Short mmCIF file of C-alpha atoms in Angstrom, two decimals:
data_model
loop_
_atom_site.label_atom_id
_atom_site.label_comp_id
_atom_site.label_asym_id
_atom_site.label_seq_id
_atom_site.Cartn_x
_atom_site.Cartn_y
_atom_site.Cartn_z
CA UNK A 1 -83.61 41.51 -52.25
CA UNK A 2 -82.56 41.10 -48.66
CA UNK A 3 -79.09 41.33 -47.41
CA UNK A 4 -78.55 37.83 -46.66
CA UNK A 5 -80.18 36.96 -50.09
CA UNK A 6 -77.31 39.18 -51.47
CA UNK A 7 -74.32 37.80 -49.45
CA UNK A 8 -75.29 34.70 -50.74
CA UNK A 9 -75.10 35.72 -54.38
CA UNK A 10 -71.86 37.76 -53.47
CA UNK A 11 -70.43 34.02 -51.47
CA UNK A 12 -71.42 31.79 -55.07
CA UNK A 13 -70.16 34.41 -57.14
CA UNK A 14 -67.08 33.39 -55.27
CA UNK A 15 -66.99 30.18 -55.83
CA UNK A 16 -67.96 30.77 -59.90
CA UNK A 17 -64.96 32.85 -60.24
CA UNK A 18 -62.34 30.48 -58.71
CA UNK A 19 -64.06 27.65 -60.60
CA UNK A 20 -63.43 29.84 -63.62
CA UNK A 21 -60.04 30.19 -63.15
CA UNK A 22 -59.25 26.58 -62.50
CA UNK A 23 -58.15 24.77 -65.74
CA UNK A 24 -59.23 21.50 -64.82
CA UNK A 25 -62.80 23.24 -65.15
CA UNK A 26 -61.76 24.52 -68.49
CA UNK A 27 -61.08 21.23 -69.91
CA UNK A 28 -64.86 20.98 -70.02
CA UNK A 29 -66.27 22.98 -72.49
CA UNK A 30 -69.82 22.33 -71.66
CA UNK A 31 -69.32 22.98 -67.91
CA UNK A 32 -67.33 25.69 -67.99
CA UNK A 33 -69.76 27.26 -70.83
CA UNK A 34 -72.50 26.53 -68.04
CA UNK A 35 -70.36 28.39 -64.83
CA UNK A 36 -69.33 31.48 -66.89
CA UNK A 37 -73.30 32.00 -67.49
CA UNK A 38 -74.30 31.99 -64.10
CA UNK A 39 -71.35 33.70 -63.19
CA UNK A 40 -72.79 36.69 -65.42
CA UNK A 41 -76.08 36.41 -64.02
CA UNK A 42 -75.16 36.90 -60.68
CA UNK A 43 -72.93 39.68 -61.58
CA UNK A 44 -75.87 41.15 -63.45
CA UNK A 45 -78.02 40.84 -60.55
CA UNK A 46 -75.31 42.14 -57.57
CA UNK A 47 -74.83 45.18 -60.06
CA UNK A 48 -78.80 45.95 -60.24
CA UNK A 49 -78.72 46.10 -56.13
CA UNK A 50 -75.71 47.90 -56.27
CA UNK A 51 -77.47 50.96 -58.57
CA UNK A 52 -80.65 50.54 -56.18
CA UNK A 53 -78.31 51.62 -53.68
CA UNK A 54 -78.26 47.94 -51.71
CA UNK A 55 -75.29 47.26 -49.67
CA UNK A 56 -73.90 43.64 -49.95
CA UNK A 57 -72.21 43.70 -46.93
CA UNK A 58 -74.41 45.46 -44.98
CA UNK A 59 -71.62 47.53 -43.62
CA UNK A 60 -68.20 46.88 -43.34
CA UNK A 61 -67.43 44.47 -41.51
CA UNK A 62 -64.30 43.11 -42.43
CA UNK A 63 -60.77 44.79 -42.28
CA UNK A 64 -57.65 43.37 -43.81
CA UNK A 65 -54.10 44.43 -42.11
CA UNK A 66 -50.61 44.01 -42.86
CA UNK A 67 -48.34 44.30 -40.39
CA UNK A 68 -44.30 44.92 -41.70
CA UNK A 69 -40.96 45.26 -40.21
CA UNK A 70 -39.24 48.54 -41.03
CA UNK A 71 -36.13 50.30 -40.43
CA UNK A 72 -34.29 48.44 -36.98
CA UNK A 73 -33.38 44.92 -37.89
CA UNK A 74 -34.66 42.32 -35.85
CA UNK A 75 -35.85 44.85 -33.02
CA UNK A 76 -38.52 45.83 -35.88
CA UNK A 77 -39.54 42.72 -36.45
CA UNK A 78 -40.07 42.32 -32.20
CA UNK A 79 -41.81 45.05 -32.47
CA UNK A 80 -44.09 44.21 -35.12
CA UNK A 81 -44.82 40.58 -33.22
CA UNK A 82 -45.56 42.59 -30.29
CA UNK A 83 -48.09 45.09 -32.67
CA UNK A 84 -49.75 41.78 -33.90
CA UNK A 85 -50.37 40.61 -30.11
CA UNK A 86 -52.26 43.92 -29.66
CA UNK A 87 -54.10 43.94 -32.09
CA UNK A 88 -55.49 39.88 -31.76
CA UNK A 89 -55.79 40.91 -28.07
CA UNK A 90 -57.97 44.10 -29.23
CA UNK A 91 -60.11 41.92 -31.38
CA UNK A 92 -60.57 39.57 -28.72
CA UNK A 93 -61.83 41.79 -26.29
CA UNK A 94 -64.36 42.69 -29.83
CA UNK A 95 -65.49 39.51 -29.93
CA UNK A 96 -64.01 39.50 -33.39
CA UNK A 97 -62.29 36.84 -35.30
CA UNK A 98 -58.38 36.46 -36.92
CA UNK A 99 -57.39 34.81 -39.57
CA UNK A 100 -53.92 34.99 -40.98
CA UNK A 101 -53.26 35.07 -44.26
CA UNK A 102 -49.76 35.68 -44.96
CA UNK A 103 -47.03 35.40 -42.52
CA UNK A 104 -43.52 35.46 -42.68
CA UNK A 105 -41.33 35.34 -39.45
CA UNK A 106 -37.40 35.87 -38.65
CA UNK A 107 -35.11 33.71 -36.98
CA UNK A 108 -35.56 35.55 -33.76
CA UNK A 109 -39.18 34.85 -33.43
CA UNK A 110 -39.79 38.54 -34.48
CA UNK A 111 -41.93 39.17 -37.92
CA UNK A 112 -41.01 40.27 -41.67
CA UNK A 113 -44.15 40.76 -42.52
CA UNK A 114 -47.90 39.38 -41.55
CA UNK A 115 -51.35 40.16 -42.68
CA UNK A 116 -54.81 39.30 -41.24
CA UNK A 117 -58.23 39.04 -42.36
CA UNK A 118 -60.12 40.37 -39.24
CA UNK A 119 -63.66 40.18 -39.22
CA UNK A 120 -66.41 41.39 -36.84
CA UNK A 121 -69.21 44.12 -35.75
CA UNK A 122 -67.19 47.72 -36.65
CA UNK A 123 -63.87 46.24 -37.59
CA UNK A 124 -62.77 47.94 -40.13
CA UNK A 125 -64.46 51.65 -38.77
CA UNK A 126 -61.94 51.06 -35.62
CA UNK A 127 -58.83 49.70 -37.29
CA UNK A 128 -58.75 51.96 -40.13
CA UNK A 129 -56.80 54.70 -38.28
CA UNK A 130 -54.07 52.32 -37.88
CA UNK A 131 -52.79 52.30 -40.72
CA UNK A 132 -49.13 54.50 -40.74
CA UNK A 133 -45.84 53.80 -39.59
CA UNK A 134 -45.67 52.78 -35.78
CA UNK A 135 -42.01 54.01 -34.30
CA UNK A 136 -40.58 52.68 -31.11
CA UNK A 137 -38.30 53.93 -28.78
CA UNK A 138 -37.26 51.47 -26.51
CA UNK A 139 -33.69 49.16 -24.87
CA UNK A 140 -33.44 46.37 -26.40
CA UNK A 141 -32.57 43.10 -24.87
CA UNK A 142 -29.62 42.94 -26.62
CA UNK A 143 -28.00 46.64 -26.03
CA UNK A 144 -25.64 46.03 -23.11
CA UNK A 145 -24.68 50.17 -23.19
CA UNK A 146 -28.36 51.13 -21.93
CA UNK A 147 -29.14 53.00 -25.36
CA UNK A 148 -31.95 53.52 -27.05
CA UNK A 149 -32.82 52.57 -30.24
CA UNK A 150 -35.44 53.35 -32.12
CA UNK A 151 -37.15 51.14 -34.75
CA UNK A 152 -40.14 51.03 -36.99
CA UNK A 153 -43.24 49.52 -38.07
CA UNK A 154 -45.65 49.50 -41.05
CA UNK A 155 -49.28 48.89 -40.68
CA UNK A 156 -51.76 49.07 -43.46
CA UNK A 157 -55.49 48.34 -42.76
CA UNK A 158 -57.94 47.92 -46.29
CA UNK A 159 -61.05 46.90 -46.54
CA UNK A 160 -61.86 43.30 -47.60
CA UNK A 161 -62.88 43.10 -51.32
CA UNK A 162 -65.43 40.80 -52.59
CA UNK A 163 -65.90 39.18 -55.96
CA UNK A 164 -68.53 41.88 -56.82
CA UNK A 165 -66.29 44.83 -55.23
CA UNK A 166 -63.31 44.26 -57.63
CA UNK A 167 -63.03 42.35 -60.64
CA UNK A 168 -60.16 40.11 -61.70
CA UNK A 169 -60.29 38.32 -65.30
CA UNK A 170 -58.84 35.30 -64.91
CA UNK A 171 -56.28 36.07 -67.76
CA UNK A 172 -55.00 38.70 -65.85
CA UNK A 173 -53.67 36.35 -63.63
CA UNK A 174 -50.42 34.08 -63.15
CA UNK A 175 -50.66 31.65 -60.72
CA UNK A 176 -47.01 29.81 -59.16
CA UNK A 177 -46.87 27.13 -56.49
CA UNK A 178 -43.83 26.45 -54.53
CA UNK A 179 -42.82 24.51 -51.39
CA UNK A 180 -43.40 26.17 -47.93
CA UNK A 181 -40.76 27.16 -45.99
CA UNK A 182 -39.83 27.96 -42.32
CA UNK A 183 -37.68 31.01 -40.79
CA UNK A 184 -34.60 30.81 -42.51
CA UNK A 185 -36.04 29.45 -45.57
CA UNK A 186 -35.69 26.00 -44.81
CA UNK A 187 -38.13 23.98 -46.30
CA UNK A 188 -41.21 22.57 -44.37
CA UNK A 189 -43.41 20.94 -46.98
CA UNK A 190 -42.74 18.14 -49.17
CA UNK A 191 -45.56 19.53 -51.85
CA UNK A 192 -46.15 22.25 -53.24
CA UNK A 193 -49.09 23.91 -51.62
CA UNK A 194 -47.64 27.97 -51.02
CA UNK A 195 -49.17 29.59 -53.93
CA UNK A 196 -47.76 32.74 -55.54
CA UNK A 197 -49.95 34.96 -57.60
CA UNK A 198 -49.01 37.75 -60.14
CA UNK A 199 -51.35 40.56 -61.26
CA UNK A 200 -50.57 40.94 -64.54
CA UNK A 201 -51.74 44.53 -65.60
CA UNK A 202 -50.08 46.05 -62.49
CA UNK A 203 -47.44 43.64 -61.31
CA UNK A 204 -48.69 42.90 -57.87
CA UNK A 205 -47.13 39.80 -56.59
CA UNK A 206 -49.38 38.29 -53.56
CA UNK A 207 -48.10 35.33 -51.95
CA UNK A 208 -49.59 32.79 -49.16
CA UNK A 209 -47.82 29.53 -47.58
CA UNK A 210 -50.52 29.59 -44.43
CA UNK A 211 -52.58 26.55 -45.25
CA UNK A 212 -52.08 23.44 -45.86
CA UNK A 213 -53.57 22.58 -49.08
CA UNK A 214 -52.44 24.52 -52.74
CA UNK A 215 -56.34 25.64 -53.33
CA UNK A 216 -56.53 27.05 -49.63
CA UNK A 217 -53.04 29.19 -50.47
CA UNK A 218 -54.71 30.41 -53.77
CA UNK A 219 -58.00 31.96 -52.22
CA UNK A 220 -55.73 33.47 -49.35
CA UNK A 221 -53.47 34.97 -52.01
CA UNK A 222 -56.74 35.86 -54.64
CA UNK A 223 -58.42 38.04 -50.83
CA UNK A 224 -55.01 39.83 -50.38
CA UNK A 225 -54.88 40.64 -54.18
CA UNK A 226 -58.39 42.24 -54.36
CA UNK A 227 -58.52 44.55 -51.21
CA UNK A 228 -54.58 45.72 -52.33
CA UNK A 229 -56.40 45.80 -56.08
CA UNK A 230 -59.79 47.97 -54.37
CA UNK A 231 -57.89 50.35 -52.32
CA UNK A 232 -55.50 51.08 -55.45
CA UNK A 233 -59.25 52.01 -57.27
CA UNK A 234 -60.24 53.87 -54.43
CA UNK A 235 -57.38 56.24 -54.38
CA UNK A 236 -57.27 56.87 -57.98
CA UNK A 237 -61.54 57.86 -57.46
CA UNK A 238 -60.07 60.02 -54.63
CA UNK A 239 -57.79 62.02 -57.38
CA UNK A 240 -60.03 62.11 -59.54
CA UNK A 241 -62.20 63.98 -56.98
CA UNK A 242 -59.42 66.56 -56.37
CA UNK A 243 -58.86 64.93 -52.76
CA UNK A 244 -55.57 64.60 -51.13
CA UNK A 245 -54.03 60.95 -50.96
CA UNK A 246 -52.83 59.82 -47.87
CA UNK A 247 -50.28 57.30 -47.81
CA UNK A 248 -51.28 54.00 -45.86
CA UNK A 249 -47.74 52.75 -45.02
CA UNK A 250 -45.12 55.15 -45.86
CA UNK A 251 -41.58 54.19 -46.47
CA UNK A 252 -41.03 52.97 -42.88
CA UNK A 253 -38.07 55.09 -42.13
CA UNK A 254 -37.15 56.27 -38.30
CA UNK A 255 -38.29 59.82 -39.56
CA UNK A 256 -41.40 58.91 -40.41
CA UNK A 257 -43.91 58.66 -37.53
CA UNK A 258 -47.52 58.43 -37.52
CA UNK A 259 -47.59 56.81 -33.53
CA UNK A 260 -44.33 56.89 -31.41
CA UNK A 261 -44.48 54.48 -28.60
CA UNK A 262 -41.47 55.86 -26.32
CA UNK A 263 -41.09 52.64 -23.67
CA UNK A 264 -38.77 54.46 -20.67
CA UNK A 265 -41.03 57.34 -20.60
CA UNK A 266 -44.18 55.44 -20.96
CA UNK A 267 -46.00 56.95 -22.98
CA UNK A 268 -47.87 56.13 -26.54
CA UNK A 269 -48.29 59.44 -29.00
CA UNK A 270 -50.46 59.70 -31.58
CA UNK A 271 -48.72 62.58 -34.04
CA UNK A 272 -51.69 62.69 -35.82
CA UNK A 273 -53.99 64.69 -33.16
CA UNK A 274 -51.17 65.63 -31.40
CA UNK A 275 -51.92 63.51 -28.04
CA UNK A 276 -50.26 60.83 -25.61
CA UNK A 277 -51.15 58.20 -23.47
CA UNK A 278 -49.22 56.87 -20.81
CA UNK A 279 -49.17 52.95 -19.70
CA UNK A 280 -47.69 51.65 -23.40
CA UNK A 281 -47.68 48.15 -21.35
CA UNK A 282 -51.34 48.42 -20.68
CA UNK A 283 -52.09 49.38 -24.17
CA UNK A 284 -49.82 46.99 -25.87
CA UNK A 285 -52.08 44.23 -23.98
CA UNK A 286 -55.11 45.34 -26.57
CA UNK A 287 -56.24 48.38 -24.43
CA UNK A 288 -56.47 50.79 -27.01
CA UNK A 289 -60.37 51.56 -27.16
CA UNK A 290 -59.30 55.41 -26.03
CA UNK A 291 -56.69 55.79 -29.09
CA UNK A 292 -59.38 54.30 -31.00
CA UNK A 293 -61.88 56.88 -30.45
CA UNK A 294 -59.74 59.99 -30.25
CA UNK A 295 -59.04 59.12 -34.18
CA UNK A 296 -62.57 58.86 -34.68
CA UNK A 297 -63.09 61.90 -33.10
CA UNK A 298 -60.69 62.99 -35.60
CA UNK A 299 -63.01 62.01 -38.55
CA UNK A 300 -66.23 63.09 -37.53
#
């Protein structure tokens, strides 16, 4: 079986499995009786490649990130706007494509919390150093005394799961809709179309607002919910191989550090391998190709 053959089978198991889990599907026995066996086949079928050692992605390709405002107010959620801007400028210069999924923003035009789907050629083997928390030392507009604070950011980079990666039994699922709302929480949609979906067996609560239509919001919220779902089953394989876990986001306190970007000395350090960079304004423009590969470096 080719690769495209399988990402085809992986793309209509897909589409089985949110057929499966819509009830307006399940009010017809027949049909329903008819998607749940071709779901199975095609599970069957991805499994048999999977054990032949076939890839179904063919490499990774696709990275999700979350992007959250830590300790510092509303200067960590500037900050965090500012680390989204990088990063869609980075993938620009990729060639690679953004989607959001999730976004929530503050009053001041600075963000809560965000997460992307970003897909292209090496995505997720160059992003997935970026995960940590991101501390910045900078003046902020606002300080009048010259002093500077320091805030923080969160940043979590997964793989994207697929339907054959992770599986989710419909049953295990609650799904909530709810209006869409604006900065401030004012509301900014007469219908309900933000969907809210809770994980049952571990109480993961994944929420998206970014479309416009409620089945758009659901398969947003169902993408989120099985990379979080996959990495969570890729750390517990890690234990179970006596490896040592490394925490993706952290707590997001000022202490914790995994990149310091100090803005009146310029200069960007990595803590990690123990080395800076200087022109943060160059780098928070997308130029980060050299951080990139020093933490590569750092794999290999």
């Amino acid at each position: 079986m080719t690769e495209n053959n399988i990402n085809d089978l992986a793309q209509e198991l897909q589409i089985l499995y949110d057929k499966l889990s819509d009830s307006k599907y399940a009010s017809d026995p027949e049909e329903y009786k008819k998607i749940a066996k071709r779901y199975g086949e095609i599970k069957s079928q991805l499994a048999s490649q999977k054990q032949a050692g076939a890839s179904y992605s063919g490499g990774q390709k696709e990275a999700i990130m979350e992007i959250r405002g830590g300790t510092g107010g509303d200067e960590a959620s500037l900050f965090a706007q500012q680390l989204l801007r990088m990063y869609t400028k980075y993938a620009e210069k990729n060639g690679w494509k953004v989607k959001v999924l999730s976004s929530h923003r503050t009053d001041v035009g600075g963000l809560k919390e965000i997460i992307l789907e970003i897909s292209g050629k090496d995505a997720m083997e160059s992003l997935e150093f970026e995960s940590g928390v991101h501390r910045v030392q900078r003046i902020p507009e606002t300080e009048k005394t010259g002093r500077i604070h320091t805030s923080t950011v969160s940043v979590a980079v997964l793989p994207k799961a697929r339907p054959v990666d992770i599986e989710i039994r419909p049953e295990d699922i609650r799904i909530d809709t709810y209006r869409a709302s604006g900065p401030g929480g004012q509301n900014v949609n007469k219908t309900s179309s933000a969907v809210r979906v809770t994980h049952i067996p571990t109480g993961m609560i994944v929420a998206s607002q970014e479309g416009r239509l409620q089945q758009d919001n659901r398969e947003l919220a169902m993408t989120i919910l099985r990379s979080r779902l996959l990495q969570i089953k890729k750390d517990e394989e890690m234990k179970r191989m006596g490896e040592m876990r490394k925490q993706q986001i952290g707590t997001g306190e000022r202490s914790e550090k995994t990149r310091t970007y100090n803005f009146p000395q310029d200069r960007i350090t990595d803590h990690r391998i123990k080395k800076s960079w200087s022109n943060v304004q160059k780098i928070m423009d997308g130029d980060i190709d050299s951080i990139v590969k020093s933490l590569q470096e750092m794999r290999s």
